[in-house]
Amino acid sequence: MPHMTAFARNQWYVAAYSHEVGREELLGRTILGEPLVFYRTEEDGTPVALADRCVHRRFPLHEKPSRLDGDRLVCGYHGFTYDTTGTCAYVPGQKRIPRTARVASYPVVELDSLVWVWIGDPALADADTIPRARHLDSPGWTTVRGMEPIDADYGLLVDNLLDLSHETYLHGGYIGTPEVAETPITTEVDEGAGIVRVSRHMDDAECPPFYARSTGIEGRITRWQDIEYHAPCLYLLHSRIAPVGVLPEADGSDPNAFHTEITYAITPSADGKVYDFWAVSRDWATEDDEVTEFLRGNNHTVVMQDVDALNLLQRTLGSERAGYQELSINIDTGGLAARRILARLVEEGDKPVEKVL
C-alpha cells in the first residue's frame, strides 16, 4: 500500500465534537487540506464553517484577535468582516466592497453530538447519507471521548481499526488478550453502500484489565467484537462481554451482558495527517464516575499506543525502498476491502458531475 491515501472529497467528515464548537472561542480545523473556522450562530446555535483565511492578507480567521460580532466574523488583522455565507460585509476605509471579497462556506450538519462538514461540491451534500452513531447522545448511555491528531496517512488508521488482532500485541495489559489474535474473523462487505463488517466472537476468553476492572467480572468471558465501518469516516465497534455460560435470552436480549460502543471518526486533515476522534459509550454503571474516569484514562492510553505506532509506521514507510512488497493474510480481509472502497470513492469524486437541466 502506498502510504498516501487520496481524499474522497464528496463525502461527509467529522470536523469536531458538538462541545468544541461555540461562540467564546473560534475553532480552527484543517479537513482534507482545507483550513476551516467553526462557530455557532447567536440565535439558534447552528454551526457555521467558513474557509479559515481572510481574503485580504490570508490571516487565519480562527486566531485571536479575530472575534464574532453577532453572527459576523471579524478578521483580527484588518477587520474584514464576513457573514455566515462567507460574503464580506465590511472592509476598512471604503464603502465599496470588492465583488471578490468572500470566503468559501461549507455545508455543516450536527448529528449525534458530532459536527459533520462537506468539503466537496455543495450541491451533492445530502444530510440523509450521514451514518448514525446514536449512542453518543442517547439516554441510557454514558460516553467518554477525545481526539488525537496523528502524523500518519488516514488509510493507516483505517487499517489499524479494521484488524483488531493487534490488540493482543500492541495493547496487551489494557484491551488485548491472546484470544483476540487467535480467533478467526468473519468479514462482510457491502461495496455499494461502502460498508465493511468484521466480526470476532470469542466463546471462552481471558477478561482484559480494561473490562475486568470496570465491570467487576472475575474469570473467563464470552467476548464479541462486531465492527461496522462506514467509509470513509465513521467506525463503530459493537462490543459485548459476559461471564462464560451467560447466554442471550430467547428474544435475543442479554441483560447480563455489558455493552460498550466504541466509536472512531477517521478524518483526514492533510497529506500524512489524520484526526483520530475516539469515544467509548456504555449502557452499564452509567452513573459511576469512577468507572467513567477509569475508562477515559485507560482508553486514552490505548489510543496513544496507536498514535505512537502509526507515527512510527508513517516514518518507516516514507523511507522504504521503491517497490517493496507488502504481505497480507486472512486478518487483513476487512482492511483490504476498505482500501478498495476508499479508492472507488476517490475515483467517483474525481469524475465530473453531469448537471440535470
mmCIF file of N, CA and C in Angstrom, residues 221-268:
data_model
loop_
_atom_site.group_PDB
_atom_site.id
_atom_site.type_symbol
_atom_site.label_atom_id
_atom_site.label_comp_id
_atom_site.label_asym_id
_atom_site.label_seq_id
_atom_site.Cartn_x
_atom_site.Cartn_y
_atom_site.Cartn_z
ATOM 1 N N ILE A 221 -14.604 -14.981 30.013
ATOM 2 C CA ILE A 221 -15.755 -14.292 29.428
ATOM 3 C C ILE A 221 -16.032 -14.773 28.004
ATOM 4 N N THR A 222 -17.275 -14.552 27.554
ATOM 5 C CA THR A 222 -17.543 -14.542 26.120
ATOM 6 C C THR A 222 -17.372 -13.084 25.700
ATOM 7 N N ARG A 223 -16.765 -12.885 24.541
ATOM 8 C CA ARG A 223 -16.448 -11.531 24.098
ATOM 9 C C ARG A 223 -16.741 -11.418 22.610
ATOM 10 N N TRP A 224 -17.638 -10.505 22.284
ATOM 11 C CA TRP A 224 -17.984 -10.295 20.879
ATOM 12 C C TRP A 224 -17.494 -8.928 20.448
ATOM 13 N N GLN A 225 -16.831 -8.909 19.295
ATOM 14 C CA GLN A 225 -16.402 -7.654 18.679
ATOM 15 C C GLN A 225 -16.988 -7.610 17.269
ATOM 16 N N ASP A 226 -17.929 -6.716 17.053
ATOM 17 C CA ASP A 226 -18.567 -6.582 15.743
ATOM 18 C C ASP A 226 -18.305 -5.180 15.209
ATOM 19 N N ILE A 227 -17.465 -5.114 14.182
ATOM 20 C CA ILE A 227 -17.070 -3.837 13.586
ATOM 21 C C ILE A 227 -18.009 -3.502 12.426
ATOM 22 N N GLU A 228 -18.319 -2.223 12.325
ATOM 23 C CA GLU A 228 -19.124 -1.705 11.219
ATOM 24 C C GLU A 228 -18.424 -0.426 10.755
ATOM 25 N N TYR A 229 -17.767 -0.484 9.617
ATOM 26 C CA TYR A 229 -17.036 0.682 9.100
ATOM 27 C C TYR A 229 -17.804 1.279 7.938
ATOM 28 N N HIS A 230 -18.203 2.544 8.092
ATOM 29 C CA HIS A 230 -18.898 3.282 7.034
ATOM 30 C C HIS A 230 -17.877 4.199 6.377
ATOM 31 N N ALA A 231 -17.373 3.779 5.211
ATOM 32 C CA ALA A 231 -16.330 4.562 4.542
ATOM 33 C C ALA A 231 -16.893 5.928 4.131
ATOM 34 N N PRO A 232 -16.076 6.984 4.221
ATOM 35 C CA PRO A 232 -14.679 6.942 4.649
ATOM 36 C C PRO A 232 -14.449 7.233 6.125
ATOM 37 N N CYS A 233 -15.476 7.731 6.850
ATOM 38 C CA CYS A 233 -15.159 8.390 8.125
ATOM 39 C C CYS A 233 -15.566 7.652 9.392
ATOM 40 N N LEU A 234 -16.711 6.966 9.415
ATOM 41 C CA LEU A 234 -17.240 6.502 10.703
ATOM 42 C C LEU A 234 -16.979 5.016 10.933
ATOM 43 N N TYR A 235 -16.459 4.717 12.124
ATOM 44 C CA TYR A 235 -16.131 3.347 12.521
ATOM 45 C C TYR A 235 -16.850 3.054 13.836
ATOM 46 N N LEU A 236 -17.636 1.988 13.836
ATOM 47 C CA LEU A 236 -18.355 1.572 15.048
ATOM 48 C C LEU A 236 -17.893 0.175 15.433
ATOM 49 N N LEU A 237 -17.557 0.006 16.701
ATOM 50 C CA LEU A 237 -17.215 -1.320 17.234
ATOM 51 C C LEU A 237 -18.237 -1.652 18.316
ATOM 52 N N HIS A 238 -19.122 -2.609 17.996
ATOM 53 C CA HIS A 238 -20.134 -3.044 18.959
ATOM 54 C C HIS A 238 -19.490 -4.152 19.808
ATOM 55 N N SER A 239 -19.276 -3.867 21.073
ATOM 56 C CA SER A 239 -18.581 -4.812 21.954
ATOM 57 C C SER A 239 -19.559 -5.363 22.993
ATOM 58 N N ARG A 240 -19.529 -6.688 23.177
ATOM 59 C CA ARG A 240 -20.366 -7.337 24.179
ATOM 60 C C ARG A 240 -19.495 -8.286 24.979
ATOM 61 N N ILE A 241 -19.538 -8.169 26.292
ATOM 62 C CA ILE A 241 -18.857 -9.168 27.125
ATOM 63 C C ILE A 241 -19.828 -9.676 28.191
ATOM 64 N N ALA A 242 -19.645 -10.928 28.567
ATOM 65 C CA ALA A 242 -20.463 -11.548 29.615
ATOM 66 C C ALA A 242 -19.659 -12.697 30.209
ATOM 67 N N PRO A 243 -19.937 -13.066 31.463
ATOM 68 C CA PRO A 243 -19.260 -14.246 32.014
ATOM 69 C C PRO A 243 -19.539 -15.466 31.142
ATOM 70 N N VAL A 244 -18.572 -16.367 31.044
ATOM 71 C CA VAL A 244 -18.747 -17.578 30.235
ATOM 72 C C VAL A 244 -20.006 -18.314 30.695
ATOM 73 N N GLY A 245 -20.795 -18.751 29.726
ATOM 74 C CA GLY A 245 -22.005 -19.513 30.040
ATOM 75 C C GLY A 245 -23.252 -18.667 30.123
ATOM 76 N N VAL A 246 -23.101 -17.354 30.160
ATOM 77 C CA VAL A 246 -24.280 -16.476 30.177
ATOM 78 C C VAL A 246 -24.715 -16.250 28.734
ATOM 79 N N LEU A 247 -25.871 -16.823 28.390
ATOM 80 C CA LEU A 247 -26.332 -16.758 27.011
ATOM 81 C C LEU A 247 -27.448 -15.718 26.878
ATOM 82 N N PRO A 248 -27.601 -15.145 25.691
ATOM 83 C CA PRO A 248 -28.715 -14.216 25.476
ATOM 84 C C PRO A 248 -30.060 -14.907 25.691
ATOM 85 N N GLU A 249 -31.091 -14.120 26.026
ATOM 86 C CA GLU A 249 -32.451 -14.646 26.165
ATOM 87 C C GLU A 249 -32.951 -15.124 24.809
ATOM 88 N N ALA A 250 -34.074 -15.829 24.823
ATOM 89 C CA ALA A 250 -34.644 -16.362 23.584
ATOM 90 C C ALA A 250 -34.972 -15.246 22.586
ATOM 91 N N ASP A 251 -35.324 -14.065 23.124
ATOM 92 C CA ASP A 251 -35.666 -12.963 22.222
ATOM 93 C C ASP A 251 -34.434 -12.189 21.743
ATOM 94 N N GLY A 252 -33.250 -12.685 22.122
ATOM 95 C CA GLY A 252 -32.021 -12.037 21.664
ATOM 96 C C GLY A 252 -31.459 -11.029 22.640
ATOM 97 N N SER A 253 -32.249 -10.623 23.642
ATOM 98 C CA SER A 253 -31.738 -9.661 24.628
ATOM 99 C C SER A 253 -30.742 -10.348 25.549
ATOM 100 N N ASP A 254 -29.823 -9.592 26.101
ATOM 101 C CA ASP A 254 -28.830 -10.194 27.000
ATOM 102 C C ASP A 254 -28.597 -9.249 28.193
ATOM 103 N N PRO A 255 -29.523 -9.266 29.150
ATOM 104 C CA PRO A 255 -29.467 -8.338 30.285
ATOM 105 C C PRO A 255 -28.250 -8.528 31.179
ATOM 106 N N ASN A 256 -27.614 -9.702 31.117
ATOM 107 C CA ASN A 256 -26.449 -9.943 31.977
ATOM 108 C C ASN A 256 -25.128 -9.621 31.276
ATOM 109 N N ALA A 257 -25.227 -9.073 30.065
ATOM 110 C CA ALA A 257 -24.012 -8.718 29.340
ATOM 111 C C ALA A 257 -23.738 -7.220 29.491
ATOM 112 N N PHE A 258 -22.496 -6.860 29.243
ATOM 113 C CA PHE A 258 -22.076 -5.463 29.280
ATOM 114 C C PHE A 258 -21.856 -5.006 27.834
ATOM 115 N N HIS A 259 -22.596 -3.987 27.433
ATOM 116 C CA HIS A 259 -22.476 -3.482 26.062
ATOM 117 C C HIS A 259 -21.648 -2.204 26.054
ATOM 118 N N THR A 260 -20.675 -2.173 25.190
ATOM 119 C CA THR A 260 -19.846 -0.985 25.013
ATOM 120 C C THR A 260 -19.798 -0.656 23.523
ATOM 121 N N GLU A 261 -20.082 0.587 23.201
ATOM 122 C CA GLU A 261 -19.980 1.050 21.812
ATOM 123 C C GLU A 261 -18.718 1.895 21.696
ATOM 124 N N ILE A 262 -17.787 1.465 20.844
ATOM 125 C CA ILE A 262 -16.544 2.205 20.637
ATOM 126 C C ILE A 262 -16.638 2.861 19.264
ATOM 127 N N THR A 263 -16.520 4.163 19.245
ATOM 128 C CA THR A 263 -16.725 4.937 18.021
ATOM 129 C C THR A 263 -15.438 5.664 17.648
ATOM 130 N N TYR A 264 -15.092 5.589 16.389
ATOM 131 C CA TYR A 264 -13.979 6.394 15.864
ATOM 132 C C TYR A 264 -14.477 7.171 14.659
ATOM 133 N N ALA A 265 -14.098 8.436 14.569
ATOM 134 C CA ALA A 265 -14.248 9.190 13.330
ATOM 135 C C ALA A 265 -12.845 9.405 12.787
ATOM 136 N N ILE A 266 -12.650 8.975 11.548
ATOM 137 C CA ILE A 266 -11.333 8.977 10.913
ATOM 138 C C ILE A 266 -11.342 10.093 9.873
ATOM 139 N N THR A 267 -10.821 11.246 10.236
ATOM 140 C CA THR A 267 -10.935 12.427 9.381
ATOM 141 C C THR A 267 -9.571 12.860 8.871
ATOM 142 N N PRO A 268 -9.323 12.723 7.557
ATOM 143 C CA PRO A 268 -8.039 13.184 7.017
ATOM 144 C C PRO A 268 -7.916 14.693 7.212
#
